[in-house]
Coordinates of C-alpha atoms and ligand atoms in Angstrom, one line a residue:
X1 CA 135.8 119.2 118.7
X2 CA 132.4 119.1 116.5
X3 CA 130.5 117.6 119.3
X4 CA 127.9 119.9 120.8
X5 CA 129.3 120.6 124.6
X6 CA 127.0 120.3 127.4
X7 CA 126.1 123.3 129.4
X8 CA 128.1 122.2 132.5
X9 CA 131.6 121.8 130.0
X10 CA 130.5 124.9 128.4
X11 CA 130.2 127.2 132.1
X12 CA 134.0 125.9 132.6
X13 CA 135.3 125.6 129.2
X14 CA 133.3 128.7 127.5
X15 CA 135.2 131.4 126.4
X16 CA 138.8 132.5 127.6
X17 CA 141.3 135.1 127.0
X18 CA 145.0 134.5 127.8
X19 CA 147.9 136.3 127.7
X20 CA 151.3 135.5 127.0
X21 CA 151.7 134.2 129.8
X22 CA 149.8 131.0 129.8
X23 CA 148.0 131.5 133.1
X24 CA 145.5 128.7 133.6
X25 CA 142.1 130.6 135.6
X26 CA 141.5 133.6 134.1
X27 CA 143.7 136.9 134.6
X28 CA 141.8 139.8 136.2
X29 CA 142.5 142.9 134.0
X30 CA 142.5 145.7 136.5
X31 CA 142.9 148.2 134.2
X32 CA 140.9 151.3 132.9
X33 CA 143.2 151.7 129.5
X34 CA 145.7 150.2 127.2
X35 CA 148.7 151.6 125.4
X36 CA 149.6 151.1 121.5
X37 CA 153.0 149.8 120.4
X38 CA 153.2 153.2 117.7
X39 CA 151.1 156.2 116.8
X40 CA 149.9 153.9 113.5
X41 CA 148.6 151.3 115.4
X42 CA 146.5 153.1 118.2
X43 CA 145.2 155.0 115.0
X44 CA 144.5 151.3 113.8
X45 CA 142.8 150.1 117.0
X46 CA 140.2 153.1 117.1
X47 CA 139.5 152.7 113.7
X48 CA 139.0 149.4 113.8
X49 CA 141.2 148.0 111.3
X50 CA 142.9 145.7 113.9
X51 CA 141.5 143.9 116.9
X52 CA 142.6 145.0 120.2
X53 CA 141.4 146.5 123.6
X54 CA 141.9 150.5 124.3
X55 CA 139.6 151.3 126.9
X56 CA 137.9 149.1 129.5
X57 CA 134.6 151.2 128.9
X58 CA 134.5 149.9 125.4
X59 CA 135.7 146.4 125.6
X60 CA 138.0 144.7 127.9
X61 CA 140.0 140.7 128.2
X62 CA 138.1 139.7 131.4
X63 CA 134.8 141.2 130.3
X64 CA 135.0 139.7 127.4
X65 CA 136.2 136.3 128.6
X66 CA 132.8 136.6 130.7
X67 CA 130.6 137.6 127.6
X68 CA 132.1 134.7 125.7
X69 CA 131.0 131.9 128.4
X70 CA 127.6 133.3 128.7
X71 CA 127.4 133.5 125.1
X72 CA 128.1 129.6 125.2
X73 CA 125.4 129.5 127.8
X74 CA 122.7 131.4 125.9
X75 CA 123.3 129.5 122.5
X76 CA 124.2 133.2 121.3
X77 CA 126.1 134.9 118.6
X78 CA 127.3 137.5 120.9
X79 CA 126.5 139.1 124.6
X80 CA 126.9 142.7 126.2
X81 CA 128.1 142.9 130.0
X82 CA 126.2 145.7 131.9
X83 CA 127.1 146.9 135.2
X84 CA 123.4 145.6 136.9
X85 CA 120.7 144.1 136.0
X86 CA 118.8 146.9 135.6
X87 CA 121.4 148.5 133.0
X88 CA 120.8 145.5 130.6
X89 CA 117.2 145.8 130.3
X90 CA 117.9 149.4 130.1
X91 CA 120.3 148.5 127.3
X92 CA 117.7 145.9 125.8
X93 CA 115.0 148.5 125.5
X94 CA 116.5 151.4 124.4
X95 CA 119.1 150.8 122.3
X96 CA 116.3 149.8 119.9
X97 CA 113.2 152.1 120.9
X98 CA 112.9 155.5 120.2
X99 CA 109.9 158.2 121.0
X100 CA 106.7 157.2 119.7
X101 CA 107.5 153.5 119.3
X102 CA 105.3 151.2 121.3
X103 CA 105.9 148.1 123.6
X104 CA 103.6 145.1 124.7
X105 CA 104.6 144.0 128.0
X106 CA 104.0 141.5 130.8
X107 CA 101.8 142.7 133.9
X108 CA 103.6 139.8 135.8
X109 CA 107.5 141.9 136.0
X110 CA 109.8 142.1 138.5
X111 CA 108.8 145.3 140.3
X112 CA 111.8 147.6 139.5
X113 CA 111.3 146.9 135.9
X114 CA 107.4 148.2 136.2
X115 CA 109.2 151.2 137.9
X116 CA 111.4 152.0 134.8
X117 CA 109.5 151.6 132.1
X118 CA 106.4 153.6 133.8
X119 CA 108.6 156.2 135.3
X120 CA 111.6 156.7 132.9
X121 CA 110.6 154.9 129.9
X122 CA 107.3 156.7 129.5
X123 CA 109.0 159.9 130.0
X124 CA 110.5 159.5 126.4
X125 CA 107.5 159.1 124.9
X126 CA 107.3 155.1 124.4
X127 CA 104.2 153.5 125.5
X128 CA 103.5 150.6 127.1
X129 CA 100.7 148.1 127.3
X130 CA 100.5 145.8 129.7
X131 CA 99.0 142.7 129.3
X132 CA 98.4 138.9 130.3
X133 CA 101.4 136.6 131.0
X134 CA 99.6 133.7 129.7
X135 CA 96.9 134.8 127.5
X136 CA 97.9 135.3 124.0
X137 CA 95.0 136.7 122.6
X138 CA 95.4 139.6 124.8
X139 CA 98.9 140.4 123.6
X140 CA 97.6 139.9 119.8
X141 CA 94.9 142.5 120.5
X142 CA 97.9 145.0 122.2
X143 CA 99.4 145.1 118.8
X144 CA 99.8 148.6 116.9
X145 CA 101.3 150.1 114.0
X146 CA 104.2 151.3 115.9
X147 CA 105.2 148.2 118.5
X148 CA 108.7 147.7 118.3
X149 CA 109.1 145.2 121.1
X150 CA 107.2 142.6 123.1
X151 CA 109.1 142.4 126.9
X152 CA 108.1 139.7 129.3
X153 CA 110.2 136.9 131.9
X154 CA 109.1 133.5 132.1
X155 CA 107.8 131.7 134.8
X156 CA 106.5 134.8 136.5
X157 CA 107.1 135.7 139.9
X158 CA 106.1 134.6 142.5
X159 CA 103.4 132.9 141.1
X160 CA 105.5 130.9 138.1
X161 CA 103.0 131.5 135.4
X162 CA 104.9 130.6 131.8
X163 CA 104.5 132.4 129.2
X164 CA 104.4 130.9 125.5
X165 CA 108.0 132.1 124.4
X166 CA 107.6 130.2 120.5
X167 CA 104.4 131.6 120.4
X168 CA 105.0 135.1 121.2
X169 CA 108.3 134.8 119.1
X170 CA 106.0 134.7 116.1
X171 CA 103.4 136.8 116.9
X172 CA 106.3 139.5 117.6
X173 CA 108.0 138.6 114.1
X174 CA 104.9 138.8 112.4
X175 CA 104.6 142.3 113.6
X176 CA 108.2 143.0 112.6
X177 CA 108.9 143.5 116.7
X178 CA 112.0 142.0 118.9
X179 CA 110.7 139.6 121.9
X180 CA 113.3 140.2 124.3
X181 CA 113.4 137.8 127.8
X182 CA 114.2 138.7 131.1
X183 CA 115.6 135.2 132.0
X184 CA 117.1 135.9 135.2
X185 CA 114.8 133.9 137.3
X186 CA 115.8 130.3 135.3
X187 CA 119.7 131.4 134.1
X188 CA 121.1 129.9 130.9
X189 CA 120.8 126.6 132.7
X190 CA 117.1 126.4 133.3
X191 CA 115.8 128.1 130.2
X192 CA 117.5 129.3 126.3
X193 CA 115.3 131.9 125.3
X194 CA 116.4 132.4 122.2
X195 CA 116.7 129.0 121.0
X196 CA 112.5 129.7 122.0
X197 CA 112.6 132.5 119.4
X198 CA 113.2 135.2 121.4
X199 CA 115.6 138.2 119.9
X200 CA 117.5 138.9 123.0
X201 CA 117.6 137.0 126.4
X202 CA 118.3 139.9 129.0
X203 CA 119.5 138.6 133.0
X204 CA 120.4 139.6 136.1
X205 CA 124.0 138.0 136.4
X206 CA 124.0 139.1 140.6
X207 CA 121.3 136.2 140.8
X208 CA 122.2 132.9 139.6
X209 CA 124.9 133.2 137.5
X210 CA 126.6 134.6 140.5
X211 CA 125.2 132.6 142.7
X212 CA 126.9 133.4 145.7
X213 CA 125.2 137.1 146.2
X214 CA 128.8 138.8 146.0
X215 CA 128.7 141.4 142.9
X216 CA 126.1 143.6 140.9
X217 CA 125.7 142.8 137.0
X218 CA 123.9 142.0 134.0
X219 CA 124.4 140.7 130.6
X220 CA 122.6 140.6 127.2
X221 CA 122.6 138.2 124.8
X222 CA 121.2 137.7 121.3
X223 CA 122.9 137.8 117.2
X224 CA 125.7 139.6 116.1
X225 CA 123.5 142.2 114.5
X226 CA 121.5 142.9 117.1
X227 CA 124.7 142.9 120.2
X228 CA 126.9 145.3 118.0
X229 CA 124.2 147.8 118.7
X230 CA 124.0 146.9 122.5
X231 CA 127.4 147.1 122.4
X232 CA 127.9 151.0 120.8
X233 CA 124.5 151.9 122.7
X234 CA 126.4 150.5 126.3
X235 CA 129.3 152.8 125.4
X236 CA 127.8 155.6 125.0
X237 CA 125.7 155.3 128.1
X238 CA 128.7 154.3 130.3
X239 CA 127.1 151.5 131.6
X240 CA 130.3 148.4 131.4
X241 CA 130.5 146.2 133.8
X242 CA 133.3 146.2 135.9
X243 CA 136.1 143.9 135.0
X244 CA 136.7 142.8 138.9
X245 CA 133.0 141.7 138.7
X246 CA 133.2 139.8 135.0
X247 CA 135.9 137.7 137.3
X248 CA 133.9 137.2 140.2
X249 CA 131.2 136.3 137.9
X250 CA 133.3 134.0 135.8
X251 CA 133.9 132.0 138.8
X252 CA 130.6 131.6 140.1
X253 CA 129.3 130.5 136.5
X254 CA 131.5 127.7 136.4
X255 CA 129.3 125.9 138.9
X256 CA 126.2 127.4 137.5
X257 CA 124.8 123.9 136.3
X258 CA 125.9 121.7 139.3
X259 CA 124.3 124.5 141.7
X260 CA 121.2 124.8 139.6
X261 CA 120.6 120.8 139.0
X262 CA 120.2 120.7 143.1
X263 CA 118.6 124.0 143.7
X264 CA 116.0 122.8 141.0
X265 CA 115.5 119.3 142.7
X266 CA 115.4 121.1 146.5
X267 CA 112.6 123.6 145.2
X268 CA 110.9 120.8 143.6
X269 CA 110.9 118.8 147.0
X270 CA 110.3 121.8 149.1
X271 CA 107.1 122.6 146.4
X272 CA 105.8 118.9 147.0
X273 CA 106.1 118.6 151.1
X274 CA 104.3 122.0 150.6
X275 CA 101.0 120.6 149.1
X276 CA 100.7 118.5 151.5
X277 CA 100.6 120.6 154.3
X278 CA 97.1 121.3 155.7
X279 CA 97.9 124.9 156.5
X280 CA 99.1 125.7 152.8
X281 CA 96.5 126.7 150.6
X282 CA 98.1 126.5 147.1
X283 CA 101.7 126.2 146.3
X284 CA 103.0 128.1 142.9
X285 CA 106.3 126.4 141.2
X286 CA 105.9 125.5 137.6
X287 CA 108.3 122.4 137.8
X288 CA 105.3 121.0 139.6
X289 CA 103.7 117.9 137.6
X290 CA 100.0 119.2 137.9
X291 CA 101.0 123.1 137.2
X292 CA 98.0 123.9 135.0
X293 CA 100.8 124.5 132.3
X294 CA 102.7 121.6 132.5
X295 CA 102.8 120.3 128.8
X296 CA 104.7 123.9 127.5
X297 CA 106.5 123.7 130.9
X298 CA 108.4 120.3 129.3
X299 CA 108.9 122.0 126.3
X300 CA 110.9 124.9 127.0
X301 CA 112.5 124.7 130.3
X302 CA 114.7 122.4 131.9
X303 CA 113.0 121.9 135.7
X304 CA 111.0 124.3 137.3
X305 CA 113.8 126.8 138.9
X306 CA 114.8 127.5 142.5
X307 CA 111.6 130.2 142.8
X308 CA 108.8 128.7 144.9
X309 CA 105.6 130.4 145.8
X310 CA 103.1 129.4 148.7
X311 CA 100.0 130.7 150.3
X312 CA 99.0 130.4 153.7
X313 CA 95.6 131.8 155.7
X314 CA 96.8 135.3 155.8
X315 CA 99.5 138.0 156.1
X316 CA 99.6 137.3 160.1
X317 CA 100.3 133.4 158.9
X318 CA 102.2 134.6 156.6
X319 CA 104.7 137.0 159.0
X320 CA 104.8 133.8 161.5
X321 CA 106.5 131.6 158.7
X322 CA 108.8 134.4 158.1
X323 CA 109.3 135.7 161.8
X324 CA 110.1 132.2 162.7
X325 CA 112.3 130.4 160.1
X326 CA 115.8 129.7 161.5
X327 CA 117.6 128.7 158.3
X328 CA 115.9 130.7 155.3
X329 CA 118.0 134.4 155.4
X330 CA 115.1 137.0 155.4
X331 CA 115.8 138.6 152.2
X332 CA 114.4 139.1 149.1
X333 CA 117.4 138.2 146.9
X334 CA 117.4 135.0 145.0
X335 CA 119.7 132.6 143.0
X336 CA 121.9 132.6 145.9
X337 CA 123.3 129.3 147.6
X338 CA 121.6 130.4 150.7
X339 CA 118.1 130.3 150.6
X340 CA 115.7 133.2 151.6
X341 CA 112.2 134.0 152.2
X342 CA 110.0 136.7 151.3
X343 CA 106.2 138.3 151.7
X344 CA 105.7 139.9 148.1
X345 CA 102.6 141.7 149.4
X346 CA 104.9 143.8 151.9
X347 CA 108.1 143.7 150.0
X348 CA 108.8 143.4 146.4
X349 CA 104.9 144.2 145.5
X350 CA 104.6 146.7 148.4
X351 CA 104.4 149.5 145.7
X352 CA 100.9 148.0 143.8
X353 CA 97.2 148.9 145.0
X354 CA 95.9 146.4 146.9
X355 CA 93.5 145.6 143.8
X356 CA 96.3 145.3 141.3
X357 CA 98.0 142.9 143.2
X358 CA 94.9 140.8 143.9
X359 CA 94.1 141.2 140.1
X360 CA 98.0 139.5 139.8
X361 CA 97.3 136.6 142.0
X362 CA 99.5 138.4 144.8
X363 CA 97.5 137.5 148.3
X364 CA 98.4 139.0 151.8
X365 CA 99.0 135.4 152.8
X366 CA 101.7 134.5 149.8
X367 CA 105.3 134.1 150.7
X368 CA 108.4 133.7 148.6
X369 CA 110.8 131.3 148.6
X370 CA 114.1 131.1 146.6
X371 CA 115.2 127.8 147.3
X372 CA 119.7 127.5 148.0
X373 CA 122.2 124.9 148.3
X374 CA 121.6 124.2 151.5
X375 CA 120.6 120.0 152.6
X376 CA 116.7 120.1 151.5
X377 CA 115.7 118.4 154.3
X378 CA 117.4 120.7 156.6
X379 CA 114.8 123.4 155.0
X380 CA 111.7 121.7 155.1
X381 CA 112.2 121.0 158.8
X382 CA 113.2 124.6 159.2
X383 CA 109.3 125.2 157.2
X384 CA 107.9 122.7 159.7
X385 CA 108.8 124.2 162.8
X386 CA 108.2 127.7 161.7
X387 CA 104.9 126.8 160.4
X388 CA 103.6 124.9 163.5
Ligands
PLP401 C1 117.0 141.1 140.2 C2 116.3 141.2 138.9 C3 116.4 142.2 138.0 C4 117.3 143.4 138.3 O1 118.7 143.0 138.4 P1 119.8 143.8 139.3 O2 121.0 143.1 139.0 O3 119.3 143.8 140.7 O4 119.8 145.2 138.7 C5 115.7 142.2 136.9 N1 114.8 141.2 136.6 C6 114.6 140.2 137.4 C7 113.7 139.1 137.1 C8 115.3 140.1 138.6 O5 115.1 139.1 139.5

């Protein structure tokens, strides 16, 4: 077929790898190795003369079948499965950087991130700069001889500030350095970095593309070029995903569109009855039609994502909503079907000074929401009550 699938054929239809046996979902390959018909042909397989799987480490059918869809997703060449999130932005970064290389970052990151490239990161002797989400000129004037890499995701959290992915795609190219994009908070669905620009779109697969907080993973995705070294670099470092999770993940992907079409449209709702509450000081989603970014919004996501932010008078108003929501699972995971609720201050900024995270825009009275399959109005009553 020439014509160009849409997403929700491409989650289903996306990449496969049958056997023999014609089996119609796809097979689960439970298996840590596999064997060679001769002595000539494993010596074929490891040199690469022949296609073929010989160890699950390297490469295996259902990781691969999983790599393939999101590959479809991603409008990519090629993607890398990682056993977390964490792995594949490990994989992202250092399979290119090397001591005394230099990296313009963010400020606005998810907070384990800040806590790997300050702790581990730094300790090999790559620096980072951290800088604006939204202000270009600061990330021109970040630039040195030796930046290799410009590392950001887009909208931020909680407070869904977008950055300017074309943009930054140019100013990193200019500078001969990779933009990579940490997309995990829109999925595939919600946002293609690199048809943006960007070099490699890095994600959290236990979020959406899960979507039914089961299994731990992560994938990368990006050109041939680039994914071969992922691919060699993940090998070395051990860190595959498991196949029993590429199959759990292949399943929940196959409803990643239908589940993030309404978890987009609930968060947009929920966002809207927000504002016009008297007790809510500013609401923070950027599929909101007056977000102060709204024009570059349009133009390089689809909807606003399932992430919505909200202020109240202070952290005791703030603990209320949370100590009092029925519905909303007290958690800080997101891209699930069940929604949750969060207090950033406390939890997933708990680690910041209190004058960094006001300098971020992070208030003692700002909760989290990640908004889930759930009926919306169901939610927004559950908000209402908890909130009176
Ligand atoms: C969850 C998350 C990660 C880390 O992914 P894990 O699968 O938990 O290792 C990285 N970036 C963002 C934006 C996330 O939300």
């Amino acid at each position: 077929m020439t014509k160009k699938l849409h997403p929700q054929t491409l989650a289903i239809r996306g990449g496969k790898e049958q056997t023999e046996y014609r089996e119609h979902n796809q097979a689960l390959f439970l298996t840590s190795s596999f064997m060679f018909d001769s002595a000539e042909q494993g010596a074929a397989l490891f040199a690469k003369e022949i296609k073929g799987f010989t160890y699950t480490r390297t490469a295996n059918p259902t990781i691969a079948a999983f790599e393939q869809r999101i590959s479809a997703l991603e409008g990519a060449e090629r993607s890398v499965a990682t056993s977390t999130g964490m792995s594949a932005i490990l994989a992202s970064l250092l399979t290119f950087l090397k001591a005394g290389d230099h990296i313009v970052s963010s400020r606005s990151l998810f907070g384990t991130t800040v806590g790997f490239l300050n702790g581990v990161v730094a300790k090999f002797g790559i620096e980072v700069t951290y800088v604006s989400q939204t202000d270009l000129a600061e990330w021109q004037a970040a630039l040195k001889k030796n930046t290799k890499l410009f590392f950001l995701e887009t909208p931020s959290n909680p407070l869904g500030e977008v950055a300017d992915l074309r943009a930054l795609a140019d100013m990193a190219h200019k500078a001969g350095a990779l933009l990579v994009v940490d997309n995990s908070f829109m999925s595939p669905y919600g946002q293609q970095p690199l048809a943006l620009g960007a070099d490699i779109s890095v994600q959290s697969a236990t979020k959406a593309v899960d979507g039914h907080g089961r299994v731990m993973g992560g994938v990368l995705s990006g050109s041939d070029e680039l994914m071969t070294q992922v691919a060699v670099f993940s090998n070395a470092c051990g860190l595959a995903m498991s196949p029993f999770t590429a199959w759990t993940l292949l399943s929940g992907v196959e409803t990643l569109s239908v589940r993030m079409e309404k978890q987009f449209a609930g968060a947009l709702k929920v966002a809207k009855w927000l504002q016009a509450q008297p007790q809510v000081k500013a609401v923070y989603y950027s599929g909101m039609p007056d977000h102060p970014q709204a024009d570059l919004v349009k133009t390089q996501q689809n909807g606003g994502g399932i992430v919505v932010g909200f202020e109240v008078a202070d952290q005791a108003a703030a603990w209320k909503v949370i100590d009092h929501v029925e519905l909303f699972s007290k958690t800080a995971n997101l891209g699930d079907v069940r929604s949750t609720i969060t207090h950033p201050w406390t939890t997933t900024h708990g680690r910041m000074s209190p004058e960094d995270k006001q300098a971020s825009g992070i208030q003692p009275g700002l909760l989290r929401l990640a908004v889930g399959l759930e009926y919306t109005d169901d939610l927004i009553a559950d908000l209402q009550q908890a909130m009176a």
